[in-house]
Structures are given as C-alpha cells and as structure tokens.
Tab-separated table of C-alpha atoms in Angstrom:
chain	number	residue	atom	x	y	z
A	222	UNK	CA	-21.143	-6.961	11.005
A	223	UNK	CA	-20.907	-5.870	7.385
A	224	UNK	CA	-22.966	-7.848	4.817
A	225	UNK	CA	-23.065	-7.706	1.000
A	226	UNK	CA	-25.008	-4.592	-0.298
A	227	UNK	CA	-26.483	-6.200	-3.477
A	228	UNK	CA	-26.611	-5.183	-7.052
A	229	UNK	CA	-29.433	-2.822	-6.764
A	230	UNK	CA	-27.695	-0.717	-4.151
A	231	UNK	CA	-24.644	-0.669	-6.364
A	232	UNK	CA	-26.580	0.724	-9.339
A	233	UNK	CA	-27.976	3.412	-7.229
A	234	UNK	CA	-24.410	4.324	-6.150
A	235	UNK	CA	-23.181	4.427	-9.677
A	236	UNK	CA	-26.120	6.641	-10.610
A	237	UNK	CA	-25.368	9.138	-7.879
A	238	UNK	CA	-21.655	9.226	-8.915
A	239	UNK	CA	-22.704	9.980	-12.691
A	240	UNK	CA	-25.151	12.621	-11.437
A	241	UNK	CA	-22.369	14.305	-9.407
A	242	UNK	CA	-20.168	14.111	-12.621
A	243	UNK	CA	-22.751	15.703	-14.763
A	244	UNK	CA	-23.282	18.554	-12.360
A	245	UNK	CA	-19.497	19.548	-12.384
A	246	UNK	CA	-18.695	22.696	-14.734
A	247	UNK	CA	-16.699	21.591	-17.594
A	248	UNK	CA	-13.602	23.362	-16.508
A	249	UNK	CA	-13.887	22.237	-12.816
A	250	UNK	CA	-11.128	19.962	-11.459
A	251	UNK	CA	-12.276	16.365	-10.755
A	252	UNK	CA	-11.674	14.498	-7.462
A	253	UNK	CA	-13.335	12.004	-5.219
A	254	UNK	CA	-15.203	13.212	-2.128
A	255	UNK	CA	-13.430	10.518	0.075
A	256	UNK	CA	-13.595	10.911	3.920
A	257	UNK	CA	-10.031	9.342	4.309
A	258	UNK	CA	-6.788	9.237	2.467
A	259	UNK	CA	-3.622	7.280	2.781
A	260	UNK	CA	-1.490	9.642	0.484
A	261	UNK	CA	1.594	11.334	1.970
A	262	UNK	CA	1.609	14.251	-0.439
A	263	UNK	CA	-0.014	17.570	-0.031
A	264	UNK	CA	-2.124	19.062	-2.760
A	265	UNK	CA	-3.638	22.302	-3.730
A	266	UNK	CA	-7.168	22.789	-2.277
A	267	UNK	CA	-9.844	21.482	-4.798
A	268	UNK	CA	-13.639	22.125	-5.231
A	269	UNK	CA	-16.591	19.827	-4.594
A	270	UNK	CA	-15.746	16.040	-5.022
A	271	UNK	CA	-17.659	13.416	-6.882
A	272	UNK	CA	-20.248	11.628	-4.666
A	273	UNK	CA	-18.966	8.190	-3.985
A	274	UNK	CA	-21.059	7.690	-0.921
A	275	UNK	CA	-22.972	4.674	-2.387
A	276	UNK	CA	-19.823	2.851	-3.621
A	277	UNK	CA	-18.250	1.518	-0.355
A	278	UNK	CA	-19.476	-1.982	-0.044
A	279	UNK	CA	-19.186	-5.604	-1.136
A	280	UNK	CA	-21.736	-6.533	-3.679
A	281	UNK	CA	-21.360	-10.277	-3.585
A	282	UNK	CA	-19.112	-13.223	-2.629
A	283	UNK	CA	-19.556	-16.246	-4.795
A	284	UNK	CA	-18.049	-19.201	-6.652
A	285	UNK	CA	-17.412	-18.732	-10.257
A	286	UNK	CA	-15.520	-20.701	-12.906
A	287	UNK	CA	-14.072	-22.966	-10.115
A	288	UNK	CA	-12.784	-20.174	-7.892
A	289	UNK	CA	-13.938	-17.898	-5.112
A	290	UNK	CA	-14.590	-14.219	-6.232
A	291	UNK	CA	-16.047	-11.080	-4.778
A	292	UNK	CA	-17.745	-8.321	-6.613
A	293	UNK	CA	-16.576	-5.098	-4.674
A	294	UNK	CA	-17.298	-1.471	-5.133
A	295	UNK	CA	-14.367	0.800	-5.748
A	296	UNK	CA	-14.597	2.807	-2.441
A	297	UNK	CA	-14.897	-0.242	-0.237
A	298	UNK	CA	-12.132	-0.387	2.297
A	299	UNK	CA	-10.162	-3.419	3.067
A	300	UNK	CA	-11.405	-3.366	6.673
A	301	UNK	CA	-14.885	-3.901	5.235
A	302	UNK	CA	-14.012	-6.281	2.492
A	303	UNK	CA	-12.092	-8.564	4.846
A	304	UNK	CA	-14.878	-8.452	7.407
A	305	UNK	CA	-17.277	-9.686	4.638
A	306	UNK	CA	-14.965	-12.287	3.008
A	307	UNK	CA	-13.679	-13.751	6.313
A	308	UNK	CA	-17.160	-14.766	7.183
A	309	UNK	CA	-16.908	-17.173	4.249
A	310	UNK	CA	-13.303	-18.205	5.249
A	311	UNK	CA	-11.817	-16.246	2.419
A	312	UNK	CA	-9.656	-13.165	2.071
A	313	UNK	CA	-8.403	-11.197	-1.024
A	314	UNK	CA	-5.197	-12.617	-2.436
A	315	UNK	CA	-3.289	-9.405	-1.143
A	316	UNK	CA	-4.529	-7.367	1.788
A	317	UNK	CA	-2.658	-4.087	2.177
A	318	UNK	CA	-1.648	-3.226	5.708
A	319	UNK	CA	-3.911	-0.358	6.584
A	320	UNK	CA	-7.542	-0.611	7.189
A	321	UNK	CA	-8.855	2.374	5.372
A	322	UNK	CA	-7.159	1.693	2.023
A	323	UNK	CA	-9.890	1.073	-0.503
A	324	UNK	CA	-9.848	-1.611	-3.083
A	325	UNK	CA	-9.958	0.993	-5.926
A	326	UNK	CA	-7.155	2.906	-4.298
A	327	UNK	CA	-4.930	-0.043	-4.027
A	328	UNK	CA	-5.510	-1.034	-7.649
A	329	UNK	CA	-5.005	2.574	-9.055
A	330	UNK	CA	-2.158	3.388	-6.644
A	331	UNK	CA	-0.580	-0.088	-5.818
A	332	UNK	CA	-0.563	-1.960	-2.574
A	333	UNK	CA	1.510	-4.879	-1.057
A	334	UNK	CA	1.598	-7.342	1.797
A	335	UNK	CA	3.268	-10.446	3.095
A	336	UNK	CA	1.419	-12.657	0.444
A	337	UNK	CA	2.926	-10.637	-2.488
A	338	UNK	CA	5.882	-13.069	-2.854
A	339	UNK	CA	3.379	-15.631	-4.253
A	340	UNK	CA	0.232	-13.483	-5.157
A	341	UNK	CA	1.895	-10.360	-6.703
A	342	UNK	CA	0.107	-6.961	-6.186
A	343	UNK	CA	-3.582	-6.240	-5.577
A	344	UNK	CA	-4.344	-5.412	-9.273
A	345	UNK	CA	-3.230	-8.818	-10.375
A	346	UNK	CA	-6.172	-10.498	-8.787
A	347	UNK	CA	-8.642	-8.320	-10.692
A	348	UNK	CA	-10.691	-10.265	-13.243
A	349	UNK	CA	-13.062	-7.434	-14.354
A	350	UNK	CA	-13.358	-3.703	-13.586
A	351	UNK	CA	-15.832	-0.790	-14.265
A	352	UNK	CA	-14.077	2.607	-14.562
A	353	UNK	CA	-15.619	6.053	-14.733
A	354	UNK	CA	-13.347	7.618	-17.315
A	355	UNK	CA	-12.411	11.272	-17.953
A	356	UNK	CA	-15.226	11.228	-20.642
A	357	UNK	CA	-17.939	10.668	-18.019
A	358	UNK	CA	-18.547	7.073	-19.277
A	359	UNK	CA	-18.418	3.844	-17.262
A	360	UNK	CA	-16.434	1.280	-19.222
A	361	UNK	CA	-16.027	-2.491	-18.314
A	362	UNK	CA	-12.438	-3.748	-18.941
A	363	UNK	CA	-10.958	-7.155	-18.511
A	364	UNK	CA	-7.479	-8.642	-18.738
A	365	UNK	CA	-8.521	-10.857	-21.581
A	366	UNK	CA	-6.687	-10.790	-24.918
A	367	UNK	CA	-8.885	-8.931	-27.346
A	368	UNK	CA	-10.810	-6.983	-24.832
A	369	UNK	CA	-11.478	-3.621	-26.390
A	370	UNK	CA	-10.524	-1.850	-23.215
A	371	UNK	CA	-7.456	-3.858	-22.339
A	372	UNK	CA	-5.201	-0.846	-22.798
A	373	UNK	CA	-7.152	0.870	-19.855
A	374	UNK	CA	-6.938	-2.253	-17.693
A	375	UNK	CA	-3.126	-2.580	-18.149
A	376	UNK	CA	-2.344	1.041	-17.626
A	377	UNK	CA	-4.624	1.512	-14.673
A	378	UNK	CA	-2.421	0.450	-11.951
A	379	UNK	CA	-0.307	3.238	-10.622
A	380	UNK	CA	-2.431	5.840	-12.492
A	381	UNK	CA	-3.685	7.410	-9.258
A	382	UNK	CA	-7.045	8.646	-10.815
A	383	UNK	CA	-5.379	10.164	-13.834
A	384	UNK	CA	-7.172	7.534	-16.025
A	385	UNK	CA	-10.496	7.363	-14.172
A	386	UNK	CA	-11.988	5.787	-11.060
A	387	UNK	CA	-12.918	2.160	-10.403
A	388	UNK	CA	-16.599	1.758	-9.397
A	389	UNK	CA	-16.762	-2.005	-9.398
A	390	UNK	CA	-13.976	-4.783	-9.315
A	391	UNK	CA	-14.365	-8.519	-9.507
A	392	UNK	CA	-11.424	-10.026	-7.652
A	393	UNK	CA	-10.094	-13.454	-6.793
A	394	UNK	CA	-10.221	-14.594	-3.223
A	395	UNK	CA	-8.338	-17.313	-1.386
A	396	UNK	CA	-9.268	-19.702	1.423
A	397	UNK	CA	-7.697	-19.124	4.823
A	398	UNK	CA	-7.518	-20.754	8.226
A	399	UNK	CA	-8.648	-19.320	11.456
A	400	UNK	CA	-5.024	-18.707	12.566
A	401	UNK	CA	-1.591	-17.524	11.494
A	402	UNK	CA	1.472	-19.129	13.033
A	403	UNK	CA	4.469	-16.986	12.851
A	404	UNK	CA	8.237	-17.606	12.977
A	405	UNK	CA	10.623	-14.633	13.291
A	406	UNK	CA	13.892	-15.749	11.720
A	407	UNK	CA	16.992	-13.690	12.700
A	408	UNK	CA	19.640	-12.862	10.146
A	409	UNK	CA	22.743	-11.251	11.366
A	410	UNK	CA	24.391	-10.810	7.922
A	411	UNK	CA	22.637	-8.567	5.489
A	412	UNK	CA	24.178	-10.645	2.639
A	413	UNK	CA	22.119	-13.574	3.867
A	414	UNK	CA	18.844	-11.810	3.122
A	415	UNK	CA	18.800	-12.270	-0.614
A	416	UNK	CA	19.530	-15.987	-0.253
A	417	UNK	CA	16.905	-16.679	2.287
A	418	UNK	CA	14.258	-14.643	0.481
A	419	UNK	CA	14.899	-16.230	-2.976
A	420	UNK	CA	14.832	-19.698	-1.464
A	421	UNK	CA	11.448	-19.152	0.061
A	422	UNK	CA	10.157	-17.568	-3.078
A	423	UNK	CA	11.336	-20.505	-5.170
A	424	UNK	CA	10.150	-23.281	-2.827
A	425	UNK	CA	7.316	-21.766	-0.851
A	426	UNK	CA	8.745	-23.190	2.288
A	427	UNK	CA	11.544	-22.847	5.033
A	428	UNK	CA	13.127	-25.732	6.613
A	429	UNK	CA	10.361	-28.093	5.489
A	430	UNK	CA	7.507	-25.841	6.561
A	431	UNK	CA	5.072	-24.095	4.307
A	432	UNK	CA	5.319	-20.386	4.084
A	433	UNK	CA	2.032	-18.422	3.318
A	434	UNK	CA	3.261	-14.887	4.134
A	435	UNK	CA	6.597	-13.378	4.175
A	436	UNK	CA	7.804	-10.034	5.301
A	437	UNK	CA	10.643	-8.688	7.403
A	438	UNK	CA	12.019	-5.916	9.566
A	439	UNK	CA	15.633	-4.624	9.689
A	440	UNK	CA	16.422	-3.097	13.047
A	441	UNK	CA	20.158	-2.622	12.535
A	442	UNK	CA	22.880	-3.514	9.972
A	443	UNK	CA	23.506	-6.784	11.833
A	444	UNK	CA	19.908	-7.457	12.981
A	445	UNK	CA	17.245	-8.437	10.493
A	446	UNK	CA	14.264	-10.528	10.786
A	447	UNK	CA	12.159	-12.454	8.308
A	448	UNK	CA	8.569	-13.300	9.560
A	449	UNK	CA	7.248	-16.394	7.941
A	450	UNK	CA	3.484	-16.949	8.395
A	451	UNK	CA	1.625	-20.191	8.024
A	452	UNK	CA	-2.103	-20.451	7.935
A	453	UNK	CA	-3.276	-23.080	10.380
A	454	UNK	CA	-6.483	-24.598	11.772
A	455	UNK	CA	-4.731	-25.925	14.916
A	456	UNK	CA	-6.341	-24.170	17.953
A	457	UNK	CA	-4.247	-22.536	20.691
A	458	UNK	CA	-3.609	-19.301	22.481
A	459	UNK	CA	-3.149	-16.247	20.528
A	460	UNK	CA	-1.309	-12.885	21.132
A	461	UNK	CA	-3.254	-9.588	21.099
A	462	UNK	CA	-1.351	-6.517	19.779
A	463	UNK	CA	-4.369	-4.172	19.944
A	464	UNK	CA	-3.744	-3.836	23.658
A	465	UNK	CA	-0.684	-2.934	25.703
A	466	UNK	CA	1.711	-5.064	23.512
A	467	UNK	CA	3.164	-3.629	20.495
A	468	UNK	CA	3.642	-5.933	17.469
A	469	UNK	CA	6.905	-4.831	15.896
A	470	UNK	CA	8.665	-5.044	19.229
A	471	UNK	CA	7.547	-8.813	19.583
A	472	UNK	CA	9.650	-9.609	16.564
A	473	UNK	CA	12.804	-9.122	18.618
A	474	UNK	CA	11.355	-10.623	21.917
A	475	UNK	CA	10.115	-14.001	20.554
A	476	UNK	CA	10.904	-16.490	17.908
A	477	UNK	CA	7.348	-17.784	17.341
A	478	UNK	CA	3.812	-16.362	17.670
A	479	UNK	CA	0.389	-17.052	16.876
A	480	UNK	CA	-2.477	-14.603	15.835
A	481	UNK	CA	-6.081	-14.971	14.875
A	482	UNK	CA	-6.426	-14.532	11.048
A	483	UNK	CA	-8.153	-11.067	11.617
A	484	UNK	CA	-5.365	-9.853	13.909
A	485	UNK	CA	-2.761	-11.021	11.554
A	486	UNK	CA	-4.282	-9.108	8.693
A	487	UNK	CA	-4.293	-5.823	10.704
A	488	UNK	CA	-1.188	-6.580	12.824
A	489	UNK	CA	0.605	-3.474	11.407
A	490	UNK	CA	-2.420	-1.059	11.506
A	491	UNK	CA	-2.794	-0.729	15.235
A	492	UNK	CA	0.642	1.103	15.617
A	493	UNK	CA	0.772	2.235	11.881
A	494	UNK	CA	3.807	-0.208	11.822
A	495	UNK	CA	6.044	1.611	14.510
A	496	UNK	CA	5.033	5.094	13.565
A	497	UNK	CA	2.515	5.571	16.448
A	498	UNK	CA	5.478	6.291	18.751
A	499	UNK	CA	5.696	9.680	17.346
A	500	UNK	CA	2.361	10.525	19.062
A	501	UNK	CA	3.429	8.719	22.234
A	502	UNK	CA	0.941	5.975	21.781
A	503	UNK	CA	3.524	3.232	22.638
A	504	UNK	CA	4.356	4.736	26.065
A	505	UNK	CA	2.648	2.560	28.630
A	506	UNK	CA	0.859	5.410	30.418
A	507	UNK	CA	-0.356	6.961	27.196
A	508	UNK	CA	-1.326	3.497	25.683
A	509	UNK	CA	-3.605	2.808	28.699
A	510	UNK	CA	-5.328	6.263	28.298
A	511	UNK	CA	-5.543	6.053	24.586
A	512	UNK	CA	-8.892	4.253	23.677
A	513	UNK	CA	-8.417	1.022	21.840
A	514	UNK	CA	-10.719	2.013	19.128
A	515	UNK	CA	-8.578	5.007	18.321
A	516	UNK	CA	-5.325	3.014	17.987
A	517	UNK	CA	-5.456	2.761	14.256
A	518	UNK	CA	-3.798	4.149	11.124
A	519	UNK	CA	-6.414	6.544	10.025
A	520	UNK	CA	-6.353	8.258	13.370
A	521	UNK	CA	-2.816	8.826	13.166
A	522	UNK	CA	-3.119	10.045	9.562
A	523	UNK	CA	-5.598	12.608	10.821
A	524	UNK	CA	-3.058	13.855	13.249
A	525	UNK	CA	-0.357	14.117	10.552
A	526	UNK	CA	-2.797	16.205	8.449
A	527	UNK	CA	-3.176	18.533	11.403
A	528	UNK	CA	0.566	18.865	11.851
A	529	UNK	CA	1.007	19.470	8.137
A	530	UNK	CA	-1.807	22.058	8.182
A	531	UNK	CA	-0.453	24.033	11.108
A	532	UNK	CA	3.255	23.247	11.008
A	533	UNK	CA	3.252	22.051	14.707
A	534	UNK	CA	6.396	19.900	14.331
A	535	UNK	CA	8.422	22.561	12.591
A	536	UNK	CA	7.445	25.093	15.302
A	537	UNK	CA	8.388	22.812	18.115
A	538	UNK	CA	11.790	22.075	16.385
A	539	UNK	CA	12.525	25.756	15.947
A	540	UNK	CA	11.493	26.474	19.643
A	541	UNK	CA	13.731	23.610	20.766
A	542	UNK	CA	16.661	24.855	18.589
A	543	UNK	CA	16.748	21.584	16.763
A	544	UNK	CA	17.919	21.479	13.030
A	545	UNK	CA	15.400	21.429	10.237
A	546	UNK	CA	14.167	17.940	9.588
A	547	UNK	CA	13.163	16.369	6.241
A	548	UNK	CA	10.039	14.127	6.196
A	549	UNK	CA	11.242	10.709	4.426
A	550	UNK	CA	8.102	8.534	3.861
A	551	UNK	CA	8.627	6.286	0.976
A	552	UNK	CA	8.316	2.700	-0.288
A	553	UNK	CA	10.582	1.512	-2.948
A	554	UNK	CA	11.161	-1.818	-4.761
A	555	UNK	CA	14.698	-3.092	-5.503
A	556	UNK	CA	15.750	-6.353	-7.120
A	557	UNK	CA	16.340	-8.887	-4.203
A	558	UNK	CA	20.004	-9.368	-5.200
A	559	UNK	CA	20.522	-5.553	-4.741
A	560	UNK	CA	18.939	-5.336	-1.419
A	561	UNK	CA	22.164	-5.424	0.718
A	562	UNK	CA	23.722	-2.707	-1.335
A	563	UNK	CA	20.547	-0.525	-0.974
A	564	UNK	CA	20.511	-1.101	2.841
A	565	UNK	CA	24.157	-0.325	3.289
A	566	UNK	CA	23.731	2.826	1.341
A	567	UNK	CA	20.590	3.768	3.201
A	568	UNK	CA	22.321	3.108	6.640
A	569	UNK	CA	25.180	5.558	5.471
A	570	UNK	CA	23.185	8.290	3.855
A	571	UNK	CA	19.783	8.356	5.470
A	572	UNK	CA	20.314	6.583	8.832
A	573	UNK	CA	16.672	5.703	9.618
A	574	UNK	CA	15.643	2.488	11.359
A	575	UNK	CA	13.716	0.233	11.464
A	576	UNK	CA	12.847	-0.475	7.933
A	577	UNK	CA	10.194	-2.816	6.589
A	578	UNK	CA	10.831	-5.596	3.971
A	579	UNK	CA	8.265	-7.122	1.851
A	580	UNK	CA	9.320	-9.503	-1.088
A	581	UNK	CA	7.208	-9.554	-4.124
A	582	UNK	CA	6.927	-11.272	-7.521
A	583	UNK	CA	4.500	-10.319	-10.180
A	584	UNK	CA	1.849	-12.832	-11.096
A	585	UNK	CA	1.903	-12.028	-14.748
A	586	UNK	CA	4.744	-13.798	-16.536
A	587	UNK	CA	4.587	-11.816	-19.905
A	588	UNK	CA	5.459	-9.448	-21.526
A	589	UNK	CA	8.818	-8.528	-19.973
A	590	UNK	CA	7.209	-5.423	-18.156
A	591	UNK	CA	3.477	-6.412	-18.010
A	592	UNK	CA	2.230	-3.360	-16.126
A	593	UNK	CA	3.350	-0.339	-18.002
A	594	UNK	CA	2.578	2.412	-15.528
A	595	UNK	CA	4.694	0.626	-12.839
A	596	UNK	CA	7.124	-1.394	-15.030
A	597	UNK	CA	8.554	-4.065	-12.765
A	598	UNK	CA	9.992	-6.969	-14.686
A	599	UNK	CA	8.188	-10.323	-14.900
A	600	UNK	CA	10.070	-13.243	-13.557
A	601	UNK	CA	12.140	-11.035	-11.086
A	602	UNK	CA	11.979	-11.086	-7.407
A	603	UNK	CA	11.794	-7.605	-5.823
A	604	UNK	CA	11.827	-6.420	-2.151
A	605	UNK	CA	9.690	-3.563	-1.117
A	606	UNK	CA	11.767	-1.487	1.469
A	607	UNK	CA	9.443	0.878	3.467
A	608	UNK	CA	10.708	3.695	5.700
A	609	UNK	CA	8.784	6.384	7.365
A	610	UNK	CA	10.005	9.172	9.507
A	611	UNK	CA	11.962	12.390	9.670
A	612	UNK	CA	15.816	12.946	9.424
A	613	UNK	CA	17.565	16.223	10.380
A	614	UNK	CA	19.081	18.083	7.370
A	615	UNK	CA	19.923	21.513	8.744
A	616	UNK	CA	18.753	25.072	8.027
A	617	UNK	CA	20.887	25.527	4.812
A	618	UNK	CA	20.069	22.146	3.045
A	619	UNK	CA	18.467	22.354	-0.279
A	620	UNK	CA	14.852	21.141	-0.677
A	621	UNK	CA	14.185	17.537	0.212
A	622	UNK	CA	17.909	16.264	-0.352
A	623	UNK	CA	17.313	12.823	1.142
A	624	UNK	CA	14.222	12.029	-0.878
A	625	UNK	CA	16.099	13.057	-4.154
A	626	UNK	CA	19.061	11.000	-3.194
A	627	UNK	CA	16.700	7.926	-2.653
A	628	UNK	CA	15.163	8.369	-6.061
A	629	UNK	CA	18.536	8.447	-7.736
A	630	UNK	CA	19.790	5.440	-5.852
A	631	UNK	CA	16.708	3.284	-6.509
A	632	UNK	CA	16.970	4.115	-10.148
A	633	UNK	CA	20.528	3.160	-10.261
A	634	UNK	CA	19.849	-0.211	-8.658
A	635	UNK	CA	17.078	-1.128	-11.233
A	636	UNK	CA	14.209	-0.527	-8.940
A	637	UNK	CA	11.095	1.722	-8.688
A	638	UNK	CA	9.488	4.112	-6.144
A	639	UNK	CA	5.844	3.978	-5.217
A	640	UNK	CA	4.116	7.329	-5.859
A	641	UNK	CA	1.752	7.665	-2.734
A	642	UNK	CA	4.246	10.096	-1.202
A	643	UNK	CA	6.324	13.019	-2.303
A	644	UNK	CA	8.222	12.723	-5.697
A	645	UNK	CA	10.779	15.067	-7.043
A	646	UNK	CA	11.591	13.824	-10.633
A	647	UNK	CA	11.797	16.142	-13.627
A	648	UNK	CA	9.291	15.463	-16.274
A	649	UNK	CA	11.440	13.574	-18.758
A	650	UNK	CA	12.905	11.267	-16.067
A	651	UNK	CA	9.313	10.506	-14.683
A	652	UNK	CA	8.066	9.684	-18.132
A	653	UNK	CA	11.014	7.363	-18.744
A	654	UNK	CA	10.395	5.526	-15.405
A	655	UNK	CA	6.751	5.310	-15.506
A	656	UNK	CA	6.068	4.913	-19.309
A	657	UNK	CA	4.746	8.317	-19.649
A	658	UNK	CA	4.093	8.075	-23.526
A	659	UNK	CA	1.832	4.910	-22.972
A	660	UNK	CA	-0.161	6.727	-20.149
A	661	UNK	CA	-0.540	9.841	-22.320
A	662	UNK	CA	-1.943	7.716	-25.171
A	663	UNK	CA	-4.415	5.771	-22.986
A	664	UNK	CA	-5.414	9.060	-21.206
A	665	UNK	CA	-6.071	10.656	-24.563
A	666	UNK	CA	-8.481	7.856	-25.655
A	667	UNK	CA	-10.542	7.808	-22.338
A	668	UNK	CA	-10.139	11.553	-21.255
A	669	UNK	CA	-10.150	13.398	-24.662
A	670	UNK	CA	-10.988	16.710	-23.060
A	671	UNK	CA	-8.282	16.331	-20.295
A	672	UNK	CA	-10.766	16.570	-17.408
A	673	UNK	CA	-8.636	14.440	-15.180
A	674	UNK	CA	-5.488	15.660	-13.596
A	675	UNK	CA	-2.334	13.975	-15.062
A	676	UNK	CA	-0.227	11.604	-13.144
A	677	UNK	CA	2.887	13.828	-13.116
A	678	UNK	CA	0.694	16.807	-12.148
A	679	UNK	CA	-0.771	14.908	-9.186
A	680	UNK	CA	2.250	13.241	-7.750
A	681	UNK	CA	5.068	15.817	-8.478
A	682	UNK	CA	3.324	19.050	-8.857
A	683	UNK	CA	0.770	18.006	-6.163
A	684	UNK	CA	-2.241	19.260	-8.003
C-alpha cells in the first residue's frame, strides 16, 4: 500500500534532481531518466537523463480552503496517486486512462478521461506548481492574477518539457463512492451523438439520472455507445475485467454494468483499450496463460518499443506479402457539432474501428482561448476521438499519408490534435496552431540559454 512520502523526502528528491542538472555539461541535451513513457513518437538517442528517482510519490493529502487537495511530486504515476487518494475516498478531478502516466506528464502533455465533460483537463485542477526551468532554477507558479510566473503556468500545458519539468503540483481532489454504475446507451444514428452529448454536458444527467462520467465507443457507422457512469454507495455484485472478460466487448453485450471505483478508473488499462488484441492477449487460451499482473498498458508499450526497435511487424508483413502499413495512433479534439462529419470522413478515408469518444469542456471560462499552447476555446464542447492501429497504404505511398490527412481534416473542422504521437506539420502551420510565438517568448524568459529542446523539435523533428 502506497503512503505519503512527506516533505523531507520531497526536498531530498529535488536536491538530487538539481545536482544531476548541475552535473550536465552546458551543451548536453536535457531529458528525464524516466523508466516508462506513454509517447508514441520515436526520438534520437540521448545522453544521461536527470535524476528523478526521488520525485515519484504523493507528499500529502489534506483539506485546505474548504476543499480536498493533494501535494504530489511530478513523476508520481496516476496508479500510485489514485492508490493514496482512494484511501481517503478521493480521486483527482481527471484520471487519465493509463496507469503509468505521471501527473507532471499529464499536465505538460495533456490528459483526458470520462470526467472531462465536467472537470476539463488535468492541468485545470492544478492550484500551484514548482517547475525546474531551463535556467536550472525551481520556480513556483500559480494561476492567480498577478502571479509573477503566471505566463509559465498558462503556457506549460502541452509544452512537453520544452519549458521545464514539474517537480511538485498541488491539485484539487473530489470525493467518490466505492462503486461506479454504468449504462451503455446505444445510438444507431451518428447524427444523434452531438445532441445526446450536448444534453448531458448541459444538464449533468440522462433520463433523470446523474452522470458523473461520460465516454463512448463507435464500433461501426450505425453502432455507437455512450457510457454513462454514476458514482454510487449502493452495494452489489461487480464485474471484473482484469481476468478473462474484456471490458470494451462488454459495451456491446450488456446495457448496464457495475465496477468497483478502482476497476472503473483502470477499466481501459488492462487491455490498453482494445489494442492488446495485437499481441493475442484477448484470445481465451493466450489470456489464461498471460499473467494477470502483466495485462497492463506499460507491458504492451514495452512490446511496441521492441517492435519499433527491430522492425518485427514490417518484416512479418513483407514475408507474408502484405502491403506496407502506416501506424495511425492519434487523439484529436473536434467541436461536438462537427463530430458526425469527422466520423463519416474517418470511415471513408481511414477505415479504422473501433474509435473512442471522450467529451470535454474547459473549466476555465476566459479568455476565449485560456490555455495558449493548446488553444481550445472556452465555452465550447469538444469530443476527443482516439484511434490506434495500423492501416495498409501500399509500397508506393508517400510518407504517412493517413496521418497527414487527419491533421488537415482536424484543422478544417476547427479542432486540435494531441502531440503525444507523430506529427507532420510544417513550422509555420505548427506555430499558428499551437501559439508558437507565445511559447517562444515564455521559453526565452525561463530558458535563456536554450538548454531545453523546443516543442516543434520534440514532436515533429523527434529530437
């Protein structure tokens, strides 16, 4: 059982981090020595990383100013964070779907989950943050008007380490019940999705019942489901999707379900949504032999890294005479009213199913685009569409034609694309989409010697 590490341990961790920074040569690239990653883009080999081994815990859970908060170290995974907070009957306002995503990673690289329709994105629950900047200094920044480092706070989300690394974050928590009662509502007409989503976002309920979590899966053009979660104290039997059953298949098989809160939080992690099927982990025989403790997203991610390193999948395709395939692993946000248009285009041009839906609405209501590095509009409901897999493109196809087409379409529809995976924008387009001028100004202030790799260089040039 994980417990809080305390302030003294945190101070020691920060001291080790700063010592490792000081030991780096002035011209050496800067990166974190993290044991795991949830990024889907390769990068050039780098040198020794910063020592973050003492920054992976929860410092404290407490009441302050009439609300529940947690002091959390930047490299703490959500798996460990939830374990500590659930012991108090609390969870973060948004818990991304994969266990080894870190709090600092979700804030600097974005995150989302089924509570995002009412709680926004993970960075919007941050009350205070310590950041190791490119100047080697640790600064404390808050979202308060007049805070001297407010520019860093606002530009930090979606900066992916180009502005620095969070060492400590003070975040809001919310109270939860022991269970989540689920309803899987089928919608056969894609045009009905925007209306249903908008109604739930506006009222917080469906057919008179409260909705605490909202996401969905589209299996076919005429088969979409919205999953409505309600926190409940009512005891009763629960499903277990860490064993032989597979969660995403249950959505088509039953209209209601019930999970413990812990299993609900990690319902997608056991099978990496549906991507574990690529490794045979959903086959009944393989599943019985595959140890339960190894049915988790970081294990699958390690297998993907091996494939990327050795080109195993490409070799098997060539040997079997299959056409060259393109990896299409992306999450995009489109305005809710444009969702049917995007799904119809995606079916015709990409042809990958299922896809995940996760509605979101920013908590901040002003200015018009309150988070400049990922400028979604305040007061607008978006739907995150997630799709992860490979599509055949043929031997003569140009580089990444499907991913480039997705970028163009999302921009056309007034949306944005997350940057955890491959991106192909030219520099001018990238800067226009992600407020490059503002990012450059903030970087110049906090990284005057340009020690940290820039955002474009990280996500497009893969440095």
